[in-house]
Short mmCIF file of C-alpha atoms in Angstrom, two decimals:
data_model
loop_
_atom_site.label_atom_id
_atom_site.label_comp_id
_atom_site.label_asym_id
_atom_site.label_seq_id
_atom_site.Cartn_x
_atom_site.Cartn_y
_atom_site.Cartn_z
CA MET A 3 -30.05 68.34 -197.20
CA LYS A 4 -33.78 66.94 -195.81
CA THR A 5 -35.31 68.79 -192.97
CA GLU A 6 -36.88 67.78 -189.87
CA ASN A 7 -40.44 68.72 -191.14
CA GLU A 8 -39.43 66.25 -194.25
CA PHE A 9 -38.63 63.55 -191.99
CA ARG A 10 -41.72 63.82 -189.92
CA SER A 11 -43.93 63.52 -192.74
CA PHE A 12 -41.68 60.56 -193.94
CA TYR A 13 -41.99 59.11 -190.44
CA ARG A 14 -46.24 59.18 -190.62
CA THR A 15 -46.45 57.66 -193.96
CA THR A 16 -43.26 55.05 -194.34
CA LEU A 17 -41.81 54.65 -191.21
CA GLN A 18 -44.53 53.83 -188.47
CA PRO A 19 -46.02 51.07 -190.40
CA SER A 20 -42.84 49.59 -190.02
CA LEU A 21 -42.05 50.14 -186.63
CA LEU A 22 -45.85 49.00 -185.60
CA ASP A 23 -44.65 45.12 -187.09
CA LEU A 24 -41.24 45.72 -185.30
CA ASN A 25 -42.74 46.86 -182.02
CA LYS A 26 -45.17 43.62 -182.00
CA PHE A 27 -41.92 41.51 -182.83
CA ARG A 28 -39.97 43.19 -179.94
CA ARG A 29 -42.70 42.46 -177.62
CA GLN A 30 -42.61 38.91 -179.01
CA THR A 31 -38.87 38.77 -178.35
CA ARG A 32 -38.78 40.24 -174.53
CA ALA A 33 -41.80 37.45 -174.22
CA LYS A 34 -40.05 34.72 -175.45
CA ASN A 35 -37.08 35.72 -173.25
CA ILE A 36 -39.27 36.01 -170.27
CA ARG A 37 -40.42 32.25 -170.95
CA ILE A 38 -36.82 31.11 -171.59
CA THR A 39 -35.67 32.80 -168.44
CA LEU A 40 -38.51 31.44 -165.98
CA LEU A 41 -37.70 28.10 -167.56
CA TYR A 42 -34.20 28.20 -167.30
CA ILE A 43 -34.66 29.44 -163.29
CA LEU A 44 -37.23 26.05 -163.02
CA ILE A 45 -34.37 24.23 -164.25
CA LEU A 46 -31.81 25.41 -162.34
CA ALA A 47 -33.87 24.62 -158.69
CA LEU A 48 -34.88 21.08 -160.16
CA LEU A 49 -30.88 20.71 -160.81
CA PHE A 50 -30.12 21.62 -156.99
CA VAL A 51 -32.68 19.63 -155.94
CA ILE A 52 -31.52 16.45 -157.48
CA GLY A 53 -27.96 17.22 -156.77
CA PHE A 54 -28.73 17.51 -152.95
CA VAL A 55 -31.24 14.76 -152.99
CA VAL A 56 -28.43 12.03 -154.48
CA ASN A 57 -25.69 13.69 -151.80
CA ARG A 58 -28.40 12.48 -148.86
CA MET A 59 -28.63 8.90 -151.08
CA ILE A 60 -24.65 9.07 -150.98
CA TYR A 61 -23.80 10.48 -147.88
CA GLY A 62 -27.00 10.04 -145.56
CA VAL A 63 -26.95 14.12 -145.17
CA TRP A 64 -28.18 16.70 -147.68
CA PHE A 65 -24.43 18.19 -147.57
CA THR A 66 -21.71 17.21 -145.64
CA GLU A 67 -18.93 18.88 -144.30
CA SER A 68 -16.24 15.93 -144.12
CA LYS A 69 -17.05 14.80 -147.88
CA ALA A 70 -16.19 16.04 -151.51
CA ASN A 71 -20.36 16.67 -151.87
CA VAL A 72 -19.39 15.25 -155.66
CA PRO A 73 -23.17 15.54 -156.88
CA ILE A 74 -23.49 19.21 -155.44
CA ILE A 75 -20.25 19.99 -156.77
CA LEU A 76 -21.16 18.64 -160.51
CA THR A 77 -24.11 20.24 -160.36
CA VAL A 78 -22.57 23.69 -159.55
CA ILE A 79 -20.09 22.87 -162.56
CA VAL A 80 -23.68 22.33 -165.05
CA VAL A 81 -25.29 25.42 -163.74
CA ILE A 82 -22.08 27.34 -164.53
CA LEU A 83 -21.67 25.77 -167.72
CA SER A 84 -25.38 26.19 -168.65
CA LEU A 85 -25.20 30.12 -167.89
CA PHE A 86 -23.36 30.31 -171.06
CA TYR A 87 -25.74 28.81 -172.97
CA TYR A 88 -29.06 30.84 -171.32
CA PHE A 89 -27.25 34.33 -172.05
CA GLY A 90 -25.98 33.35 -175.55
CA LEU A 91 -29.57 32.72 -176.12
CA ILE A 92 -31.02 35.49 -174.78
CA HIS A 93 -28.46 37.84 -176.43
CA ALA A 94 -29.29 36.45 -179.78
CA ASN A 95 -32.84 36.79 -179.45
CA ARG A 96 -32.48 40.32 -178.41
CA LYS A 97 -29.79 41.00 -181.27
CA LYS A 98 -32.67 39.80 -183.85
CA PHE A 99 -34.57 42.46 -182.94
CA VAL A 100 -31.57 44.95 -182.95
CA SER A 101 -30.64 43.78 -186.38
CA ARG A 102 -33.98 43.68 -188.02
CA TYR A 103 -34.77 47.34 -187.09
CA LYS A 104 -31.41 48.64 -187.95
CA ASN A 105 -31.69 47.19 -191.49
CA ASP A 106 -35.60 48.11 -191.68
CA ILE A 107 -35.64 51.55 -189.97
CA ILE A 108 -32.16 53.08 -189.86
CA SER A 109 -31.24 51.86 -193.52
CA SER A 110 -34.55 53.70 -194.50
CA ILE A 111 -33.34 56.84 -192.76
CA VAL A 112 -29.99 56.85 -194.53
CA GLN A 113 -31.60 56.17 -198.09
CA PHE A 114 -34.57 58.91 -196.92
CA ILE A 115 -31.13 61.29 -196.51
CA ASP A 116 -29.42 60.15 -199.51
CA GLU A 117 -30.18 57.24 -201.95
CA SER A 118 -26.56 56.73 -203.34
CA LEU A 119 -25.26 56.25 -199.74
CA LEU A 120 -24.70 52.36 -198.37
CA TYR A 121 -25.94 51.15 -194.60
CA GLU A 122 -24.02 48.55 -193.24
CA ALA A 123 -25.51 47.84 -189.37
CA GLU A 124 -22.20 45.45 -188.47
CA ASN A 125 -19.80 47.28 -190.19
CA HIS A 126 -17.67 50.37 -189.41
CA VAL A 127 -14.26 52.38 -189.91
CA PRO A 128 -11.52 50.73 -190.42
CA GLN A 129 -8.97 50.49 -187.43
CA ARG A 130 -6.23 51.74 -189.71
CA GLU A 131 -8.31 54.63 -190.75
CA PHE A 132 -8.82 55.85 -186.91
CA ILE A 133 -4.99 55.60 -186.25
CA ALA A 134 -4.06 57.56 -189.30
CA SER A 135 -6.20 60.20 -188.40
CA GLY A 136 -3.48 61.11 -185.72
CA LEU A 137 -6.10 62.43 -183.16
CA PHE A 138 -5.46 59.17 -180.63
CA TYR A 139 -2.48 58.25 -178.51
CA PRO A 140 -1.51 55.42 -177.89
CA LYS A 141 -3.00 53.04 -180.46
CA PRO A 142 -6.18 51.20 -179.29
CA ASP A 143 -5.58 47.21 -178.28
CA ARG A 144 -9.88 47.26 -178.64
CA TYR A 145 -11.16 48.71 -181.25
CA SER A 146 -14.91 47.97 -182.51
CA GLY A 147 -17.96 49.49 -184.15
CA ASP A 148 -21.31 49.30 -186.08
CA ASP A 149 -23.48 51.37 -188.04
CA CYS A 150 -21.18 52.04 -190.85
CA VAL A 151 -22.18 54.65 -193.59
CA SER A 152 -20.52 55.30 -196.74
CA GLY A 153 -20.71 56.27 -200.15
CA LYS A 154 -20.39 59.85 -202.22
CA ILE A 155 -21.80 63.08 -201.35
CA ASP A 156 -21.43 64.81 -204.83
CA LYS A 157 -17.60 64.53 -205.33
CA THR A 158 -16.69 63.55 -201.98
CA GLU A 159 -16.18 60.30 -200.58
CA ILE A 160 -17.32 59.89 -197.17
CA ALA A 161 -17.23 56.95 -194.43
CA PHE A 162 -18.53 57.30 -190.66
CA SER A 163 -19.57 54.60 -188.50
CA GLU A 164 -19.54 54.33 -184.00
CA ILE A 165 -16.73 53.69 -182.74
CA HIS A 166 -15.21 52.69 -179.54
CA ALA A 167 -11.65 52.21 -178.80
CA GLN A 168 -9.70 51.41 -175.63
CA TYR A 169 -6.01 50.80 -174.80
CA LYS A 170 -4.51 48.34 -172.39
CA THR A 171 -2.62 49.24 -169.07
CA VAL A 172 -0.72 46.91 -166.70
CA VAL A 173 -0.64 48.28 -163.21
CA SER A 174 1.35 47.06 -160.06
CA ASP A 175 -1.02 46.30 -156.84
CA ASP A 176 -0.16 46.11 -153.25
CA GLU A 177 1.17 42.69 -153.35
CA ASP A 178 3.52 43.32 -156.03
CA GLY A 179 1.35 41.68 -158.30
CA LYS A 180 0.13 43.03 -161.60
CA SER A 181 -3.40 43.98 -163.32
CA GLU A 182 -4.73 44.68 -166.58
CA ARG A 183 -6.79 47.95 -167.01
CA TRP A 184 -8.53 49.32 -170.26
CA ILE A 185 -8.88 52.78 -170.95
CA PRO A 186 -11.27 54.36 -172.81
CA LEU A 187 -10.06 56.18 -175.91
CA PHE A 188 -12.59 56.97 -177.78
CA GLY A 189 -16.18 56.75 -177.93
CA GLY A 190 -18.65 58.05 -180.53
CA LEU A 191 -19.04 58.84 -184.31
CA PHE A 192 -15.73 58.91 -186.31
CA PHE A 193 -16.24 60.16 -189.51
CA LYS A 194 -13.75 60.67 -192.88
CA ALA A 195 -14.28 62.31 -195.70
CA ASP A 196 -11.83 62.82 -198.73
CA PHE A 197 -10.34 66.60 -198.48
CA ASN A 198 -10.82 69.05 -201.48
CA LYS A 199 -6.92 70.07 -201.34
CA HIS A 200 -3.40 68.77 -201.71
CA PHE A 201 -1.14 69.22 -198.58
CA LYS A 202 1.75 67.94 -197.31
CA GLY A 203 1.77 68.35 -193.74
CA GLU A 204 -0.59 66.99 -190.74
CA TYR A 205 -2.75 69.39 -189.11
CA TYR A 206 -4.88 69.05 -186.05
CA VAL A 207 -7.99 71.26 -184.67
CA LEU A 208 -8.83 70.65 -180.85
CA PRO A 209 -11.20 71.95 -178.40
CA ASP A 210 -9.55 74.81 -176.75
CA ARG A 211 -9.99 73.30 -173.04
CA ALA A 212 -6.66 75.17 -171.45
CA GLU A 213 -7.54 78.57 -172.92
CA LYS A 214 -11.27 78.19 -171.74
CA LEU A 215 -9.97 77.00 -168.27
CA PHE A 216 -7.02 79.48 -167.96
CA GLY A 217 -7.85 82.26 -170.03
CA ARG A 218 -4.51 84.14 -171.72
CA ALA A 219 -2.68 81.88 -169.53
CA GLY A 220 -4.34 78.87 -171.01
CA LYS A 221 -2.05 80.07 -174.31
CA LEU A 222 1.37 78.71 -172.25
CA PHE A 223 0.14 75.77 -172.38
CA HIS A 224 -0.25 75.54 -176.39
CA SER A 225 3.42 77.38 -177.01
CA SER A 226 4.99 74.38 -176.74
CA LYS A 227 5.78 71.70 -179.23
CA ASN A 228 4.37 68.59 -178.70
CA ARG A 229 3.20 65.61 -180.81
CA PHE A 230 0.81 67.35 -182.89
CA GLY A 231 3.09 69.64 -183.84
CA GLU A 232 4.23 73.30 -183.28
CA LEU A 233 1.13 76.11 -182.33
CA ILE A 234 -0.83 77.48 -185.27
CA ARG A 235 -1.80 81.11 -184.91
CA LEU A 236 -4.98 82.12 -187.12
CA GLU A 237 -6.57 85.66 -187.46
CA ASP A 238 -10.12 84.07 -186.34
CA PRO A 239 -10.26 85.49 -182.56
CA GLU A 240 -13.73 83.52 -182.50
CA PHE A 241 -12.42 80.26 -183.81
CA GLU A 242 -9.51 80.67 -181.70
CA LYS A 243 -11.51 80.99 -178.45
CA GLU A 244 -13.22 77.47 -179.24
CA PHE A 245 -10.41 75.64 -180.94
CA VAL A 246 -6.50 75.18 -180.62
CA VAL A 247 -4.59 74.40 -183.77
CA TYR A 248 -1.28 72.63 -184.38
CA GLY A 249 0.83 71.64 -187.39
CA ILE A 250 4.04 71.47 -189.12
CA ASP A 251 4.00 74.57 -191.60
CA GLN A 252 2.17 77.80 -190.59
CA VAL A 253 1.69 78.96 -194.36
CA GLU A 254 0.11 75.49 -195.06
CA ALA A 255 -2.17 75.63 -192.38
CA ARG A 256 -3.66 78.62 -193.37
CA TYR A 257 -4.22 77.39 -197.02
CA ILE A 258 -5.95 74.48 -195.54
CA LEU A 259 -7.58 76.33 -192.99
CA SER A 260 -9.18 79.02 -194.72
CA ALA A 261 -11.34 81.71 -193.33
CA SER A 262 -14.21 80.13 -194.84
CA LEU A 263 -13.48 76.77 -193.39
CA MET A 264 -13.09 77.91 -190.20
CA ARG A 265 -16.18 79.80 -189.73
CA ARG A 266 -17.95 76.59 -191.05
CA LEU A 267 -16.31 74.73 -188.44
CA LEU A 268 -17.14 77.46 -185.49
CA ASP A 269 -21.06 77.45 -187.23
CA PHE A 270 -21.05 73.58 -186.91
CA LYS A 271 -19.68 73.25 -183.40
CA GLN A 272 -22.11 76.16 -182.18
CA ARG A 273 -25.08 74.44 -184.13
CA THR A 274 -24.29 71.00 -183.12
CA GLY A 275 -23.03 71.88 -179.53
CA LYS A 276 -20.70 68.78 -180.34
CA LYS A 277 -16.86 68.82 -178.77
CA MET A 278 -15.22 67.54 -182.00
CA GLN A 279 -11.41 66.94 -183.16
CA VAL A 280 -10.45 67.43 -186.33
CA SER A 281 -7.57 66.49 -188.40
CA PHE A 282 -6.04 66.82 -192.14
CA VAL A 283 -3.96 64.42 -193.05
CA LYS A 284 -2.95 63.18 -196.47
CA SER A 285 -5.49 64.72 -197.87
CA SER A 286 -8.27 63.31 -195.83
CA LEU A 287 -10.29 65.09 -193.35
CA TYR A 288 -11.03 63.28 -190.20
CA ILE A 289 -13.71 64.31 -187.66
CA ALA A 290 -14.17 62.44 -184.09
CA ILE A 291 -17.35 63.49 -182.44
CA PRO A 292 -17.56 61.85 -178.85
CA TYR A 293 -21.12 60.63 -177.40
CA ARG A 294 -21.99 59.25 -174.41
CA LYS A 295 -24.93 57.02 -175.38
CA PRO A 296 -24.73 54.33 -177.99
CA LEU A 297 -26.11 55.62 -181.42
CA PHE A 298 -28.60 54.24 -183.62
CA GLU A 299 -29.54 51.47 -180.69
CA PRO A 300 -33.35 50.81 -180.49
CA ARG A 301 -35.15 50.46 -177.20
CA TYR A 302 -35.87 46.91 -175.82
CA TYR A 303 -37.44 47.47 -172.54
CA SER A 304 -40.25 49.99 -174.09
CA SER A 305 -42.28 51.07 -177.25
CA ILE A 306 -40.28 52.07 -179.83
CA LEU A 307 -42.91 53.88 -181.27
CA SER A 308 -42.04 57.25 -180.81
CA GLU A 309 -41.65 59.99 -183.33
CA ASP A 310 -39.31 62.26 -181.46
CA LYS A 311 -36.97 59.37 -180.71
CA THR A 312 -36.71 58.06 -184.32
CA THR A 313 -36.36 62.13 -185.65
CA GLU A 314 -33.30 61.99 -183.07
CA TYR A 315 -31.40 59.14 -185.10
CA PHE A 316 -32.27 61.03 -188.41
CA LEU A 317 -30.66 64.37 -186.86
CA ASP A 318 -27.46 62.59 -185.41
CA LEU A 319 -27.41 60.83 -189.47
CA GLU A 320 -28.30 64.35 -190.98
CA MET A 321 -25.59 66.10 -189.04
CA ALA A 322 -22.70 63.57 -189.96
CA ILE A 323 -23.95 63.63 -193.66
CA ALA A 324 -24.46 67.28 -193.99
CA ILE A 325 -20.57 67.86 -192.46
CA VAL A 326 -19.74 67.64 -196.41
CA THR A 327 -21.73 70.74 -197.25
CA GLU A 328 -21.56 72.62 -194.27
CA LEU A 329 -17.73 72.45 -194.94
CA ASN A 330 -17.82 73.05 -198.61
CA LEU A 331 -15.94 69.96 -199.15
CA ASN A 332 -17.36 69.52 -202.88
CA THR A 333 -15.83 72.68 -203.67
CA ARG A 334 -12.67 71.60 -205.67
CA ILE A 335 -11.74 75.03 -207.20
CA TRP A 336 -7.72 74.74 -206.11
CA SER A 337 -6.04 71.26 -207.12
CA LYS A 338 -8.25 68.57 -206.51
CA GLN A 339 -11.23 67.36 -209.05
#
């Protein structure tokens, strides 16, 4: 895998010239949007002046409380409709900058890490894979994402992207009415890989929040069966301090979660500091890593000429791609080839 020092050298020799052009394009885009905003404000003011003048010509006053004030009402309707066009135009201009940044910079970083991988800025891991992971309940009613990376690391097929998933609830208010609420289900990096073992059951490795909060008493929360299956007892105390494992078969769970894999998961979690959830379903490995910030989004209101900020993108991508090597997924000494 590429090191951070190698990337910083790549940044100075390859990315920096492209970033200089992109930063110029960002400033031009911002200036263009500011001009559009000022022009739009001027047109709005002119429309309202015309509306009130026509109102006075018809009713003899600027605004009357006894009449419909049709010219002013028409002006308000035109202003509301024009708002959609205005925001659409501003968004489209900004999106051109973001798309160019991702296609030029993020794509180059992915190629720098591994030339065989494919980066698609507007694609994401399919919803069926998100559901198939079994990690989230209920099924999402809204599902979106971007920045999809896919391909093969040695023998292992992988795909990951940023995902945002929500589900809808309907709540009753005080006046017997009903309203919809959208509840966040997941936001962050979602990763799928072809696992290197065949197995029949489904197994889930989750953060052990209950035990961290309640100590030994927290184990009582894990004792009963839940939708993930029964609690799996493992023989690595350090691993069990960080994770709790559920599944349907104690023996098969230990076959999948070998001592080596538990150690690698633990090391990965401690090295990255990420709270991750892992599942093993139908010979696939799924990992969900929540992020509070949007991934791989360039700054729009300030300069993008930052080696440290660009290096953060590299480290996030490298962390996801390194899962294959860190979890030793390429080793197929059991049944898969």
